[in-house]
XYZ file of C-alpha atoms in Angstrom:
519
model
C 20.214 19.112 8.982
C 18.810 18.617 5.667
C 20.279 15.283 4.701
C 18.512 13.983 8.210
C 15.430 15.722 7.597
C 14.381 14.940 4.065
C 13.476 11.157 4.467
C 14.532 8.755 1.906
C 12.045 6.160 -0.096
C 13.560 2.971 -0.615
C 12.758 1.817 -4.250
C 10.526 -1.623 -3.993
C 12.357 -4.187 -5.577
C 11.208 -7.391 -4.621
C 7.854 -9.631 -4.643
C 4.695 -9.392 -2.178
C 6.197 -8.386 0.801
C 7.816 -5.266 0.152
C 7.799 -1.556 2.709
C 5.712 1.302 1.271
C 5.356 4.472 -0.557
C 2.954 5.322 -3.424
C 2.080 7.483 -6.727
C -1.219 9.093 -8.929
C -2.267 8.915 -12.399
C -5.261 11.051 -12.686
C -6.643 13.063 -15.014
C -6.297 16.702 -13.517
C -3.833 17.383 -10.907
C -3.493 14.759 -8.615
C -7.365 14.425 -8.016
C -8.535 10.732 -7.314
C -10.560 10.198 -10.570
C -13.484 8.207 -7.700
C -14.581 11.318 -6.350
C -16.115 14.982 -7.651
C -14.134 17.871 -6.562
C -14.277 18.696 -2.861
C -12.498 16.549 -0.013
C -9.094 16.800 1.069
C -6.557 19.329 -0.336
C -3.055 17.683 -0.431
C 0.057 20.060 -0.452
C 3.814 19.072 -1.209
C 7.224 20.708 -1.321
C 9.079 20.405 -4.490
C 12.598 22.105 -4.229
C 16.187 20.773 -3.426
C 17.476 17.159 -4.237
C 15.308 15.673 -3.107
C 11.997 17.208 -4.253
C 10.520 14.459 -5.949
C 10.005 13.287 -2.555
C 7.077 15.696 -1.661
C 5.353 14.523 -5.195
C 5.700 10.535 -3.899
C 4.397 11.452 -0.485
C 1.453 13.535 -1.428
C -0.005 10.664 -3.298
C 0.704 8.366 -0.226
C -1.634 10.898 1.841
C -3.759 11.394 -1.364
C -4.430 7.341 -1.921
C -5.450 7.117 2.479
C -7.648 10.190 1.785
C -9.588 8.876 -1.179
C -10.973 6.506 1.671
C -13.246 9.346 2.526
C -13.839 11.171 -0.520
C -11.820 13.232 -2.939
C -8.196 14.862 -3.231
C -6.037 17.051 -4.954
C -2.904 17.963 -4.883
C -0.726 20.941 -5.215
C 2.766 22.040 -4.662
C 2.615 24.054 -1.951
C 4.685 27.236 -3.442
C 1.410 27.281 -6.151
C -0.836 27.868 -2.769
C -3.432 30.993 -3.261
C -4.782 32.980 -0.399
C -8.209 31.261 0.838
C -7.842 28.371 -1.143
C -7.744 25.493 2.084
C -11.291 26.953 2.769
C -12.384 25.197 -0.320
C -11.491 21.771 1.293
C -12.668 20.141 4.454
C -9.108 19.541 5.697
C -5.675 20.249 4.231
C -2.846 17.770 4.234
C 0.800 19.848 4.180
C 3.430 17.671 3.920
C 7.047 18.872 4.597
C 9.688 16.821 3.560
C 12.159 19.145 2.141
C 13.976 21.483 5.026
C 13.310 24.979 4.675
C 10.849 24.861 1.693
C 9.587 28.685 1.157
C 5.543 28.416 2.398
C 3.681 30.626 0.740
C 3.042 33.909 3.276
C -0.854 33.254 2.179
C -0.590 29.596 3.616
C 0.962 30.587 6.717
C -1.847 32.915 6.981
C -4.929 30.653 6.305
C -3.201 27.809 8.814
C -3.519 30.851 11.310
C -6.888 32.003 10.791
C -7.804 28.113 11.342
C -7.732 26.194 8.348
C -8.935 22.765 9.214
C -5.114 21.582 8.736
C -3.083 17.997 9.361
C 0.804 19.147 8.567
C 3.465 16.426 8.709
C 7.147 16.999 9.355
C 9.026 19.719 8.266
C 9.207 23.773 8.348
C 6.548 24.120 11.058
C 8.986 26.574 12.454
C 7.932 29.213 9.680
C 4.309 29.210 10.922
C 5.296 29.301 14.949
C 8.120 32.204 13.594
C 5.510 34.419 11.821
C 2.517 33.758 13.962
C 3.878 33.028 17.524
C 0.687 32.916 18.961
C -0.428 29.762 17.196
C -0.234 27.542 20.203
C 2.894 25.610 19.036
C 6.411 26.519 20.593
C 10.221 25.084 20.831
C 10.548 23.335 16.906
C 13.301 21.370 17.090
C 15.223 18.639 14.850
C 16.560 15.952 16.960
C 17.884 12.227 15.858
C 16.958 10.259 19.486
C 16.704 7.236 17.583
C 13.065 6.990 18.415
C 11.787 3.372 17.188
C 8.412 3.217 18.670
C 5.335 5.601 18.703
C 2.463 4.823 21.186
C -1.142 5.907 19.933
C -4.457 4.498 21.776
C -2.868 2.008 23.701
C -0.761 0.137 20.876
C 2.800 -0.088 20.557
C 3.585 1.031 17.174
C 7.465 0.175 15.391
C 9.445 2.894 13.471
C 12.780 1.866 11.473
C 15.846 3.787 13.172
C 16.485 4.373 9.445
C 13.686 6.949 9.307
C 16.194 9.428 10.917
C 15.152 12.421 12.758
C 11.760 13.860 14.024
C 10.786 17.600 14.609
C 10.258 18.163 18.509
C 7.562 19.987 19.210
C 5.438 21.813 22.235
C 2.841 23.223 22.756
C 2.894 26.684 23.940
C 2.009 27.482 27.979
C -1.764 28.410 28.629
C -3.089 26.441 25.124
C -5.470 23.652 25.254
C -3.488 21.291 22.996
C -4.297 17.275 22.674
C -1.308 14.797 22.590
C -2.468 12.046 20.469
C 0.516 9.860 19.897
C 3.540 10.027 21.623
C 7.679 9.361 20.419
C 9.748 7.125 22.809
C 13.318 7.278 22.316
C 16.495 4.696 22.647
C 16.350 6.268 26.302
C 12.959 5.969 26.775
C 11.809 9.728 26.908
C 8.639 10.760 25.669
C 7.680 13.839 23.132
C 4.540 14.395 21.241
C 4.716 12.552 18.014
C 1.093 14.000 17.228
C -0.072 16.927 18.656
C -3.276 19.147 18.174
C -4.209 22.884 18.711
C -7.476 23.746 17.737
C -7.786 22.804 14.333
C -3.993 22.052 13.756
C -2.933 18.707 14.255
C 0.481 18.348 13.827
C 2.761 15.107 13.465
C 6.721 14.890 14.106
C 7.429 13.545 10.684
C 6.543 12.629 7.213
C 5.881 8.687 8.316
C 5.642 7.625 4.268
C 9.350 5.661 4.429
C 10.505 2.280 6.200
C 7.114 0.841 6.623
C 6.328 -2.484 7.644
C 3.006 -4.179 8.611
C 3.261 -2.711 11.876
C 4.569 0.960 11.595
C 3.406 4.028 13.362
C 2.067 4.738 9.304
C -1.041 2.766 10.673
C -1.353 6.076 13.513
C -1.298 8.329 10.651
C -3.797 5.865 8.752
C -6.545 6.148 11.489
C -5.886 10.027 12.258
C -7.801 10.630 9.216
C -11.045 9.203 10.964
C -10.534 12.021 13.462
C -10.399 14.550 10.836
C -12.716 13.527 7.972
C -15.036 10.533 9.656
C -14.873 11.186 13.394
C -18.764 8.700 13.891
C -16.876 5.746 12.214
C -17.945 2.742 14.677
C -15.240 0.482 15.220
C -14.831 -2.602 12.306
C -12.535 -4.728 11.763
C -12.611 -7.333 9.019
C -10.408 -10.121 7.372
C -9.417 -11.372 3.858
C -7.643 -14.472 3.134
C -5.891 -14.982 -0.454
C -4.861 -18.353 -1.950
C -2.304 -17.552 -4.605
C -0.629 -18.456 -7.203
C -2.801 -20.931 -8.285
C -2.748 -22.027 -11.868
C -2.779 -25.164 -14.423
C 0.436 -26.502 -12.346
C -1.685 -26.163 -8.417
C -2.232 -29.921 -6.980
C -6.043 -29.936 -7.267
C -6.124 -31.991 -4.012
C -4.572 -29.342 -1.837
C -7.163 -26.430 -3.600
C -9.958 -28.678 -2.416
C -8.574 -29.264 1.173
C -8.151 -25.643 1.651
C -11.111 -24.673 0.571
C -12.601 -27.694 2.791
C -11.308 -26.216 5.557
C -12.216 -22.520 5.371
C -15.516 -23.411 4.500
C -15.989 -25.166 7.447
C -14.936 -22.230 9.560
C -17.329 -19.971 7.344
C -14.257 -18.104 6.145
C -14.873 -16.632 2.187
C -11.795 -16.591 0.558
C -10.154 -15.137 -2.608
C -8.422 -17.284 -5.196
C -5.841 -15.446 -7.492
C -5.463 -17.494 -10.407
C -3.048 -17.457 -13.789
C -4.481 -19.292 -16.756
C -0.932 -20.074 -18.733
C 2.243 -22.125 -16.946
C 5.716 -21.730 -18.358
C 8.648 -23.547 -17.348
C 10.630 -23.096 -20.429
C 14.083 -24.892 -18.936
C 12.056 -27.533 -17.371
C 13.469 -26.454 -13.710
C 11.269 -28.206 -11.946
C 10.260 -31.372 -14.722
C 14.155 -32.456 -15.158
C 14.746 -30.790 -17.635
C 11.871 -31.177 -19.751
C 9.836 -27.912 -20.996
C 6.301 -27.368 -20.059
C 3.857 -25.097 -21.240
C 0.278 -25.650 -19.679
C -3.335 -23.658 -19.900
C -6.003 -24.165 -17.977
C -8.084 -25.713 -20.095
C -5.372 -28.508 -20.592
C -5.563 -28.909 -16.581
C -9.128 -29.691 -15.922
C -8.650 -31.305 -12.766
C -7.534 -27.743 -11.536
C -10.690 -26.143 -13.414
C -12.617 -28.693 -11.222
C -11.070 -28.162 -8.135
C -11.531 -24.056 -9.299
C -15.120 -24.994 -9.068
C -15.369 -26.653 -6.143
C -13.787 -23.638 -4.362
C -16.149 -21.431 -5.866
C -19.233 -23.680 -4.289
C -17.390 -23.513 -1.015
C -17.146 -19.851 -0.719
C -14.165 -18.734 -2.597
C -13.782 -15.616 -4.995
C -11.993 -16.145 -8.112
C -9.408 -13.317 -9.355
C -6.967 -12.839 -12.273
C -2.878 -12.943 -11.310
C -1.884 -11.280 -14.829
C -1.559 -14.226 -17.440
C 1.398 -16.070 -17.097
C 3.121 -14.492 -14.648
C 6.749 -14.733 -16.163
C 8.152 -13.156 -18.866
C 7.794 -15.281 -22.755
C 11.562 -15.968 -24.093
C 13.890 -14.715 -20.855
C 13.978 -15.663 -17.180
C 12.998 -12.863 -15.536
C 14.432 -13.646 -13.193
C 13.999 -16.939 -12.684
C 12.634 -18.364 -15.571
C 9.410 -19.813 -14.064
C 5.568 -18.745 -13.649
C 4.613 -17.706 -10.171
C 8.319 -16.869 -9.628
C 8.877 -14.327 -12.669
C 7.262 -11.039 -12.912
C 4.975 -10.577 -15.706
C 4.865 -6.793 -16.370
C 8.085 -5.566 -15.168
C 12.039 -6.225 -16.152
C 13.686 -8.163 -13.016
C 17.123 -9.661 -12.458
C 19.276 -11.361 -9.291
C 21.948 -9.397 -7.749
C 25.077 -12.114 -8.252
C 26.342 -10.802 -5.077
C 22.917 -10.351 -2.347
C 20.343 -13.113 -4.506
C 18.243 -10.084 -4.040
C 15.763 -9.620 -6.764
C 16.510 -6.477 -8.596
C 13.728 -4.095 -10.790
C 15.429 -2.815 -13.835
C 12.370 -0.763 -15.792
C 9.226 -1.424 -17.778
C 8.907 -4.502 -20.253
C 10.580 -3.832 -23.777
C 7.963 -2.593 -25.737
C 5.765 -1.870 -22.535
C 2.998 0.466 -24.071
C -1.226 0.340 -22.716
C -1.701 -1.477 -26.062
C 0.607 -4.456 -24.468
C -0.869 -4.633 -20.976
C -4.752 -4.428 -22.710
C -3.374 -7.863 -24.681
C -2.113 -9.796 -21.712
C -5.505 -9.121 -19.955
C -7.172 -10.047 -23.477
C -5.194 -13.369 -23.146
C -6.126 -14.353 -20.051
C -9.689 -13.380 -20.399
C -9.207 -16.138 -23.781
C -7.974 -18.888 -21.343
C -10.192 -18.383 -18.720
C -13.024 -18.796 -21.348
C -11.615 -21.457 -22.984
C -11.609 -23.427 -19.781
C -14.875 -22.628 -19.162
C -14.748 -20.259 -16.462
C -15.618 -16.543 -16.336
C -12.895 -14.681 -16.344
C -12.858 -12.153 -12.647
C -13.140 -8.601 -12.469
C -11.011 -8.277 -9.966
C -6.891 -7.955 -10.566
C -3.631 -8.746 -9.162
C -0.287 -7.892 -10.520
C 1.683 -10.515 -10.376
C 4.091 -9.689 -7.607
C 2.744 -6.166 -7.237
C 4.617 -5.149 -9.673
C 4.058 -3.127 -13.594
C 4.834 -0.022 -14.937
C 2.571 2.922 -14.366
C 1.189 2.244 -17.849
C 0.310 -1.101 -17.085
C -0.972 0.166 -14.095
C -3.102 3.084 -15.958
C -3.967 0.507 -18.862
C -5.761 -1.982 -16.768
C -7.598 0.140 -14.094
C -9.252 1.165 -16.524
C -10.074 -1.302 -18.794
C -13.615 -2.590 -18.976
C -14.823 -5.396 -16.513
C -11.728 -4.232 -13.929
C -13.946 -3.809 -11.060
C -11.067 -3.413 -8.536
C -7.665 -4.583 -7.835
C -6.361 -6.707 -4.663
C -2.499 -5.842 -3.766
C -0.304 -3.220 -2.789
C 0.625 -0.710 -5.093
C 4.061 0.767 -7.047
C 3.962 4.465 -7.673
C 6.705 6.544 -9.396
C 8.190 9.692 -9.501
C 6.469 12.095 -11.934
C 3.436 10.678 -12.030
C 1.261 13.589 -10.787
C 3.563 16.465 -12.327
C 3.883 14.218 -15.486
C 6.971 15.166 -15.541
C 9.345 12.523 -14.083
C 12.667 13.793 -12.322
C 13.968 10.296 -11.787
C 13.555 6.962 -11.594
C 12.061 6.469 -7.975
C 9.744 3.980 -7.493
C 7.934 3.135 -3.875
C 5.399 0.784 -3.011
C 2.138 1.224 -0.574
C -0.517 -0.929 0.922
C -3.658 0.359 2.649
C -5.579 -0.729 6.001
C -9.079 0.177 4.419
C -10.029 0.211 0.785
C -8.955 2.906 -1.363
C -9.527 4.377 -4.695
C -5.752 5.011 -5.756
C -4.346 7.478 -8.243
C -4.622 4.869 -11.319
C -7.820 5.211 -10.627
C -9.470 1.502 -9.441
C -10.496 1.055 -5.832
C -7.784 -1.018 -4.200
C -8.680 -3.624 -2.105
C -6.212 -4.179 1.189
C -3.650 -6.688 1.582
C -1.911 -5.751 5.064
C 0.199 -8.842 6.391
C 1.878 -10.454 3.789
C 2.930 -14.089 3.520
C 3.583 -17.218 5.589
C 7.274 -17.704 4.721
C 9.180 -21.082 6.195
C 12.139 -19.742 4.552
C 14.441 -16.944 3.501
C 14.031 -16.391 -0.330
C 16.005 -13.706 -2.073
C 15.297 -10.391 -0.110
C 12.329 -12.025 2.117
C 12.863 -13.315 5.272
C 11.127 -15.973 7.216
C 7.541 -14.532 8.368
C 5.376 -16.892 10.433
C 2.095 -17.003 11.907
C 3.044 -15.517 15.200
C 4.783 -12.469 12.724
C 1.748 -11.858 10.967
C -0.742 -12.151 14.202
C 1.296 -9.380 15.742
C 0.728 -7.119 12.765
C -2.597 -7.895 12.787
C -3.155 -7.170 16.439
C -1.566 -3.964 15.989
C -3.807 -2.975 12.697
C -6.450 -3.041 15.296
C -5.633 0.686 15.654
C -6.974 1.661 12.823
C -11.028 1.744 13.683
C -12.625 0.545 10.587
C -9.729 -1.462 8.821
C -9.388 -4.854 6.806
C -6.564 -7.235 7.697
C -5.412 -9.552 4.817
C -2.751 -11.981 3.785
C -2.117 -14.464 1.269
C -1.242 -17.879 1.287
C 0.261 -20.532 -0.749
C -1.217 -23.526 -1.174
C 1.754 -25.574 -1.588
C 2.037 -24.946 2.025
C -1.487 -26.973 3.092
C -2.920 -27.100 6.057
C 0.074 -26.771 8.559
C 0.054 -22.864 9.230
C -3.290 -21.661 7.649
C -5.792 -23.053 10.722
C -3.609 -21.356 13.162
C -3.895 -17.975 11.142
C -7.401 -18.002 10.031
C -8.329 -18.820 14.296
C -5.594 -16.356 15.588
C -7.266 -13.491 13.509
C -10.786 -14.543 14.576
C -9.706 -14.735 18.446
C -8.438 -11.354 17.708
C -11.491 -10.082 16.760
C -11.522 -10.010 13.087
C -14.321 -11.039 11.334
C -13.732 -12.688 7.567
C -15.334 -11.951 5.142
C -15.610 -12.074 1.029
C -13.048 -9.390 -0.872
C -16.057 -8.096 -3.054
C -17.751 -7.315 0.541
C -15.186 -4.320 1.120
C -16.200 -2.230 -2.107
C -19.462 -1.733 -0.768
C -19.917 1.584 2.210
């Protein structure tokens, strides 16, 4: 029962369209370095195999609650008597079977606690207080792959393996708020609330895609920490990987067209182009800056005037000296050690860059900055890793580095990073439906739906505009959330007009990244 129970975080190992998971660097204890103390109290198990687990998770929940204010978080054994008063709602997250609650938790969660507990070891509280309202905690595997919550169909991975059934005892007023459906088709609560205990059937933090039942748990948090939120629903569009190789026509075409639909855009932009082999010049090397490509700087301009954002993609985004792994910019990670898998072509993450300190990340974003001046353009405040991807120095190096407003992506979190003590080498990834201010400590702006992909490239399938529509349509769910995705501008104007009008008849309204910083 506890292999099925405690849920398992696939390490991210691939570029921009990768499942989710997440990870703090604060100063003190988990708490979001945006926010004074108050806010959310986030509690975690810690014991067995898998206890790193509860660490990953808790900054998950931590990064969604830092929408609304501030966190901290706690293992849950440390719990003191009286402490969840402190907080206007508690976040217990049980992902390790049979993880010893504290008899003073137990006891505060009875005495109503403001409370939102996910997954595991319910059982203790309905065992020691059977009056709670809850009855009948059960583990069962019904290979349930779909949650319904306010009217959308929401997807779960089969993978995610068992859920805790769960009742609500006869005579109690108790709200059903999301329901499981399983291979039969049977029905149990997948979110249930007594009072002020809401409880959900699983720790929903692993095998998430663009349109999981994680989105359910995403908008909960409304109910419990913003219930007046009015309903909002905006969109950002990305052109990426643009840099002293882009074809300046296409950059003006695209920003032609968006600005005729009175769509702001973002730009992320490299300053440095390195094909060392000459892959793609027959065999000739090229090395290439901006301000040796001022056709591009021009066309940068001229996206600017029509409504675009410009924002830094790392500085060359490859590796100097190695392929890693391909050998090319806008293929090669920049902060992070990467190889192919002989055997899958999957794209495989083998650790931090040799010599990876703050010192080194602070010099690739001095770089840049350099280029960017020298081609006579400001350099951004806002930042993307190139393919979502650095170490969690990196990460903690240029959050908070001066003139880093924000950063646009999802995020890689690893083990240890709130105990600051690592126990292994998990890594997970995480995006976010509504702006955040994550644990390295920059608000996060959303990107949601991924790519337009024509065709399968290492571990990414083909996504297409009728894919990423669907997401979007189910993202609705979550009341005030932003809906973005990237494109490539290699890719024109074949797919992009169909995307930018789907979202619109759906109801989104773009508007300019920056925009979503501001309440």
């Amino acid at each position: 029962m506890i292999a099925v129970l405690v849920l398992v975080v696939v390490s991210v190992n691939a570029c921009k369209t990768s499942p989710i998971g997440t990870t703090p660097a604060s100063p003190s204890a988990g708490r979001s370095p945006a926010y004074p103390a108050s806010g959310v109290l986030v509690l975690y198990d810690i014991t067995g195999q898998y206890g790193d687990l509860g660490e990953l998770y808790a900054v998950q929940a931590g990064n969604l609650a830092s929408h609304f204010g501030s966190w901290e978080a706690l293992p849950v054994t440390k719990y003191t008597s009286g402490t969840a008063k402190k907080y206007q709602l508690t976040i217990y997250i049980g992902s390790t079977y049979d993880e010893p609650l504290p008899p003073a938790f137990l006891a505060d969660v009875a005495a109503g606690a403001p409370v939102l507990w996910l997954g595991a070891n319910i059982w203790q509280l309905i065992s020691r207080y059977p009056g709670i309202g809850f009855q009948n905690a059960t583990v069962a595997d019904d290979g349930v792959t779909e949650i319904r919550y306010r009217g959308t169909s929401l997807t779960r991975n089969r993978a995610a393996g068992a859920l805790v059934r769960l009742a609500a005892s006869p005579g109690v007023e108790a709200a059903t708020l999301a329901d499981a459906v399983d291979a039969a088709g049977g029905v149990t609560p997948w979110a249930l609330r007594v009072g002020r205990l809401t409880y959900v059937a699983e720790v929903p933090f692993t095998y998430v895609s663009f349109d999981d039942r994680y989105l359910a748990l995403a908008d909960l948090l409304f109910d419990l920490l913003a219930p007046a939120t009015p309903p909002r629903h905006r969109a950002l569009v990305r052109i990426e990987d643009v840099g002293p190789h882009s074809n300046p026509a296409q950059l003006r075409a695209i920003a032609d067209y968006l600005s005729s639909r009175k769509v702001p855009f973002a730009v992320a932009v490299f300053p440095v182009y390195d094909d060392a082999a000459g892959i793609y010049s027959g065999g000739v090397p090229v090395h290439k800056t901006l301000q040796a490509a001022p056709e591009v700087v021009s066309a940068l301009r001229y996206m600017t005037a029509h409504g675009g954002t410009l924002l830094m993609h790392g500085y060359t985004h490859g590796f100097a000296g190695a392929p890693n792994p391909y050998g090319v910019s806008a293929e090669d990670y920049e902060f992070y050690r990467a190889h192919v898998d002989a055997s899958s072509g999957s794209v495989v993450l083998d650790g931090p860059i040799p010599g990876d300190s703050a010192e080194w990340a602070l010099s690739r974003l001095e770089s840049a900055r350099s280029e960017w001046a020298a081609a006579g353009l400001t350099p951004p405040d806002i930042w993307e890793f190139p393919h979502y991807t650095a170490s969690a120095t990196d990460y903690r190096a240029i959050s908070s580095a001066s003139g880093i407003r924000a950063r646009f992506e999802q995020v890689l979190y690893f083990s240890g990073i709130l105990s600051g003590t690592p126990r292994g080498a998990r890594s997970v990834s995480q995006y976010f439906p509504y702006v955040v201010k994550d644990a390295y400590g920059t608000p996060v702006i959303p990107e949601t739906l991924g790519n337009v992909a024509t065709q399968r490239f290492n571990q990414h399938g083909v996504r297409l505009v009728p894919d990423l529509l669907t997401s979007a349509r189910r993202q609705l769910v979550v009341r005030d959330n932003v809906a973005a995705f990237f494109y490539h501008p290699f890719l024109g104007l074949e797919y992009l007009p169909r995307l930018v009008e789907g979202l619109q008849e759906l109801g989104y309204t773009f508007v300019a990244a920056p925009s979503v910083l501001d309440p």
